[in-house]
């Protein structure tokens, strides 16, 4: 897929699976919401509000779901985890778009593989 096609699919996921506030009812929506919350915190706030009960949980959720060996090869999973580790450095906000965009594309891949409306079990420890 081209960057533009990934972007259009991500817009579709955002529009249809990400609520105006709070966690998504669907895994694909929560995955996209997670990476965009991380992008927003780094870009808008310089990670000043980065915390375990929000951003740490979101990073672990992304790692868990995107380390899927049915979908991604070991090299891709390693890259995803390296990228997410880079985003988790609280006192060094990552302010370029490349990693966020790449993770967003892997979310689209996840969505295309698993399909529509995969129920998300809300995390009651998550505060963001």
PDB file of C-alpha atoms in Angstrom:
ATOM      1  CA  UNK A   1       0.000   0.000   0.000  1.00  0.00           C
ATOM      2  CA  UNK A   2       1.075   3.579  -0.583  1.00  0.00           C
ATOM      3  CA  UNK A   3       1.422   6.128   2.218  1.00  0.00           C
ATOM      4  CA  UNK A   4      -1.771   7.783   0.964  1.00  0.00           C
ATOM      5  CA  UNK A   5      -3.700   4.489   1.072  1.00  0.00           C
ATOM      6  CA  UNK A   6      -2.490   3.843   4.620  1.00  0.00           C
ATOM      7  CA  UNK A   7      -3.532   7.362   5.564  1.00  0.00           C
ATOM      8  CA  UNK A   8      -7.024   6.886   4.110  1.00  0.00           C
ATOM      9  CA  UNK A   9      -7.474   3.579   5.957  1.00  0.00           C
ATOM     10  CA  UNK A  10      -6.278   5.209   9.189  1.00  0.00           C
ATOM     11  CA  UNK A  11      -8.809   8.027   8.692  1.00  0.00           C
ATOM     12  CA  UNK A  12     -11.538   5.389   8.248  1.00  0.00           C
ATOM     13  CA  UNK A  13     -10.504   3.629  11.482  1.00  0.00           C
ATOM     14  CA  UNK A  14     -10.386   6.958  13.333  1.00  0.00           C
ATOM     15  CA  UNK A  15     -13.797   8.035  12.086  1.00  0.00           C
ATOM     16  CA  UNK A  16     -15.510   4.702  12.724  1.00  0.00           C
ATOM     17  CA  UNK A  17     -13.750   3.229  15.772  1.00  0.00           C
ATOM     18  CA  UNK A  18     -12.279   6.026  17.891  1.00  0.00           C
ATOM     19  CA  UNK A  19     -14.708   7.806  20.228  1.00  0.00           C
ATOM     20  CA  UNK A  20     -14.549  11.530  20.934  1.00  0.00           C
ATOM     21  CA  UNK A  21     -13.255  10.691  24.418  1.00  0.00           C
ATOM     22  CA  UNK A  22     -12.251   7.626  26.359  1.00  0.00           C
ATOM     23  CA  UNK A  23     -11.250   4.183  25.235  1.00  0.00           C
ATOM     24  CA  UNK A  24     -12.546   2.597  22.077  1.00  0.00           C
ATOM     25  CA  UNK A  25     -14.939  -0.335  22.153  1.00  0.00           C
ATOM     26  CA  UNK A  26     -12.824  -1.921  19.404  1.00  0.00           C
ATOM     27  CA  UNK A  27      -9.170  -3.002  19.369  1.00  0.00           C
ATOM     28  CA  UNK A  28      -8.429  -1.338  16.029  1.00  0.00           C
ATOM     29  CA  UNK A  29      -9.750   1.972  17.335  1.00  0.00           C
ATOM     30  CA  UNK A  30      -7.849   1.685  20.599  1.00  0.00           C
ATOM     31  CA  UNK A  31      -4.609   0.900  18.760  1.00  0.00           C
ATOM     32  CA  UNK A  32      -4.928   4.004  16.619  1.00  0.00           C
ATOM     33  CA  UNK A  33      -6.037   6.113  19.581  1.00  0.00           C
ATOM     34  CA  UNK A  34      -2.984   4.886  21.520  1.00  0.00           C
ATOM     35  CA  UNK A  35      -0.378   5.893  18.947  1.00  0.00           C
ATOM     36  CA  UNK A  36      -2.073   9.243  18.351  1.00  0.00           C
ATOM     37  CA  UNK A  37      -2.194  10.000  22.096  1.00  0.00           C
ATOM     38  CA  UNK A  38       1.528   9.275  22.245  1.00  0.00           C
ATOM     39  CA  UNK A  39       2.147  11.543  19.238  1.00  0.00           C
ATOM     40  CA  UNK A  40       0.062  14.331  20.767  1.00  0.00           C
ATOM     41  CA  UNK A  41       1.840  14.158  24.114  1.00  0.00           C
ATOM     42  CA  UNK A  42       5.291  14.262  22.509  1.00  0.00           C
ATOM     43  CA  UNK A  43       4.513  16.949  19.933  1.00  0.00           C
ATOM     44  CA  UNK A  44       2.184  19.226  21.863  1.00  0.00           C
ATOM     45  CA  UNK A  45       3.520  18.811  25.390  1.00  0.00           C
ATOM     46  CA  UNK A  46       7.096  17.579  25.018  1.00  0.00           C
ATOM     47  CA  UNK A  47       6.122  14.566  27.166  1.00  0.00           C
ATOM     48  CA  UNK A  48       5.683  16.804  30.216  1.00  0.00           C
ATOM     49  CA  UNK A  49       2.527  14.853  31.162  1.00  0.00           C
ATOM     50  CA  UNK A  50       3.981  11.446  30.217  1.00  0.00           C
ATOM     51  CA  UNK A  51       3.052   8.946  32.901  1.00  0.00           C
ATOM     52  CA  UNK A  52       2.746   5.239  33.574  1.00  0.00           C
ATOM     53  CA  UNK A  53      -1.060   5.216  34.025  1.00  0.00           C
ATOM     54  CA  UNK A  54      -1.552   6.568  30.525  1.00  0.00           C
ATOM     55  CA  UNK A  55       1.386   6.505  28.147  1.00  0.00           C
ATOM     56  CA  UNK A  56       3.134   3.503  29.692  1.00  0.00           C
ATOM     57  CA  UNK A  57      -0.051   1.439  29.447  1.00  0.00           C
ATOM     58  CA  UNK A  58      -0.624   2.571  25.848  1.00  0.00           C
ATOM     59  CA  UNK A  59       2.899   1.556  24.827  1.00  0.00           C
ATOM     60  CA  UNK A  60       2.491  -1.893  26.409  1.00  0.00           C
ATOM     61  CA  UNK A  61      -0.882  -2.318  24.685  1.00  0.00           C
ATOM     62  CA  UNK A  62       0.636  -1.451  21.299  1.00  0.00           C
ATOM     63  CA  UNK A  63       3.544  -3.838  21.892  1.00  0.00           C
ATOM     64  CA  UNK A  64       1.206  -6.638  22.912  1.00  0.00           C
ATOM     65  CA  UNK A  65      -1.118  -6.338  19.929  1.00  0.00           C
ATOM     66  CA  UNK A  66       1.491  -5.488  17.296  1.00  0.00           C
ATOM     67  CA  UNK A  67       3.877  -8.305  18.287  1.00  0.00           C
ATOM     68  CA  UNK A  68       1.554 -10.679  16.488  1.00  0.00           C
ATOM     69  CA  UNK A  69       3.518 -13.459  14.795  1.00  0.00           C
ATOM     70  CA  UNK A  70       0.512 -14.433  12.687  1.00  0.00           C
ATOM     71  CA  UNK A  71       0.654 -11.019  11.059  1.00  0.00           C
ATOM     72  CA  UNK A  72       4.241  -9.763  11.243  1.00  0.00           C
ATOM     73  CA  UNK A  73       7.614 -11.425  10.744  1.00  0.00           C
ATOM     74  CA  UNK A  74      10.222 -11.288  13.509  1.00  0.00           C
ATOM     75  CA  UNK A  75      12.130  -8.423  11.855  1.00  0.00           C
ATOM     76  CA  UNK A  76       8.980  -6.259  11.708  1.00  0.00           C
ATOM     77  CA  UNK A  77       8.098  -7.070  15.325  1.00  0.00           C
ATOM     78  CA  UNK A  78      11.620  -6.166  16.415  1.00  0.00           C
ATOM     79  CA  UNK A  79      11.340  -2.820  14.576  1.00  0.00           C
ATOM     80  CA  UNK A  80       7.926  -2.113  16.143  1.00  0.00           C
ATOM     81  CA  UNK A  81       9.290  -2.794  19.621  1.00  0.00           C
ATOM     82  CA  UNK A  82      12.410  -0.679  19.025  1.00  0.00           C
ATOM     83  CA  UNK A  83      10.242   2.190  17.813  1.00  0.00           C
ATOM     84  CA  UNK A  84       7.899   1.911  20.786  1.00  0.00           C
ATOM     85  CA  UNK A  85      10.887   1.767  23.150  1.00  0.00           C
ATOM     86  CA  UNK A  86      12.098   5.035  21.601  1.00  0.00           C
ATOM     87  CA  UNK A  87       8.690   6.631  22.178  1.00  0.00           C
ATOM     88  CA  UNK A  88       8.736   5.536  25.811  1.00  0.00           C
ATOM     89  CA  UNK A  89      11.709   7.723  26.787  1.00  0.00           C
ATOM     90  CA  UNK A  90       9.852  10.162  28.981  1.00  0.00           C
ATOM     91  CA  UNK A  91      12.496  12.888  29.215  1.00  0.00           C
ATOM     92  CA  UNK A  92      13.369  12.745  25.490  1.00  0.00           C
ATOM     93  CA  UNK A  93      10.159  13.321  23.527  1.00  0.00           C
ATOM     94  CA  UNK A  94      10.265  12.083  19.957  1.00  0.00           C
ATOM     95  CA  UNK A  95       8.952  14.937  17.828  1.00  0.00           C
ATOM     96  CA  UNK A  96       9.335  13.613  14.295  1.00  0.00           C
ATOM     97  CA  UNK A  97       6.382  11.937  12.589  1.00  0.00           C
ATOM     98  CA  UNK A  98       8.142   8.941  11.049  1.00  0.00           C
ATOM     99  CA  UNK A  99       7.848   6.487  13.970  1.00  0.00           C
ATOM    100  CA  UNK A 100       4.264   7.500  14.736  1.00  0.00           C
ATOM    101  CA  UNK A 101       3.337   7.101  11.063  1.00  0.00           C
ATOM    102  CA  UNK A 102       5.051   3.696  10.828  1.00  0.00           C
ATOM    103  CA  UNK A 103       3.252   2.398  13.916  1.00  0.00           C
ATOM    104  CA  UNK A 104       0.006   3.809  12.504  1.00  0.00           C
ATOM    105  CA  UNK A 105       0.617   1.832   9.323  1.00  0.00           C
ATOM    106  CA  UNK A 106       1.124  -1.341  11.368  1.00  0.00           C
ATOM    107  CA  UNK A 107      -2.229  -0.591  13.065  1.00  0.00           C
ATOM    108  CA  UNK A 108      -3.806  -0.437   9.599  1.00  0.00           C
ATOM    109  CA  UNK A 109      -2.133  -3.766   8.758  1.00  0.00           C
ATOM    110  CA  UNK A 110      -3.599  -5.217  11.957  1.00  0.00           C
ATOM    111  CA  UNK A 111      -7.040  -3.919  10.993  1.00  0.00           C
ATOM    112  CA  UNK A 112      -6.804  -5.316   7.463  1.00  0.00           C
ATOM    113  CA  UNK A 113      -5.751  -8.717   8.795  1.00  0.00           C
ATOM    114  CA  UNK A 114      -8.318  -9.036  11.615  1.00  0.00           C
ATOM    115  CA  UNK A 115     -11.190  -7.096  10.101  1.00  0.00           C
ATOM    116  CA  UNK A 116     -14.022  -5.105  11.595  1.00  0.00           C
ATOM    117  CA  UNK A 117     -15.216  -4.615  15.123  1.00  0.00           C
ATOM    118  CA  UNK A 118     -12.868  -6.703  17.231  1.00  0.00           C
ATOM    119  CA  UNK A 119     -14.098  -6.020  20.771  1.00  0.00           C
ATOM    120  CA  UNK A 120     -11.674  -4.223  23.090  1.00  0.00           C
ATOM    121  CA  UNK A 121     -11.761  -5.007  26.779  1.00  0.00           C
ATOM    122  CA  UNK A 122     -11.383  -1.655  28.494  1.00  0.00           C
ATOM    123  CA  UNK A 123      -8.437  -1.207  30.836  1.00  0.00           C
ATOM    124  CA  UNK A 124      -9.692   0.320  34.061  1.00  0.00           C
ATOM    125  CA  UNK A 125      -6.110   1.174  35.093  1.00  0.00           C
ATOM    126  CA  UNK A 126      -5.779   3.500  32.080  1.00  0.00           C
ATOM    127  CA  UNK A 127      -6.254   7.190  32.880  1.00  0.00           C
ATOM    128  CA  UNK A 128      -6.203   9.087  29.590  1.00  0.00           C
TER     129      UNK A 128
END
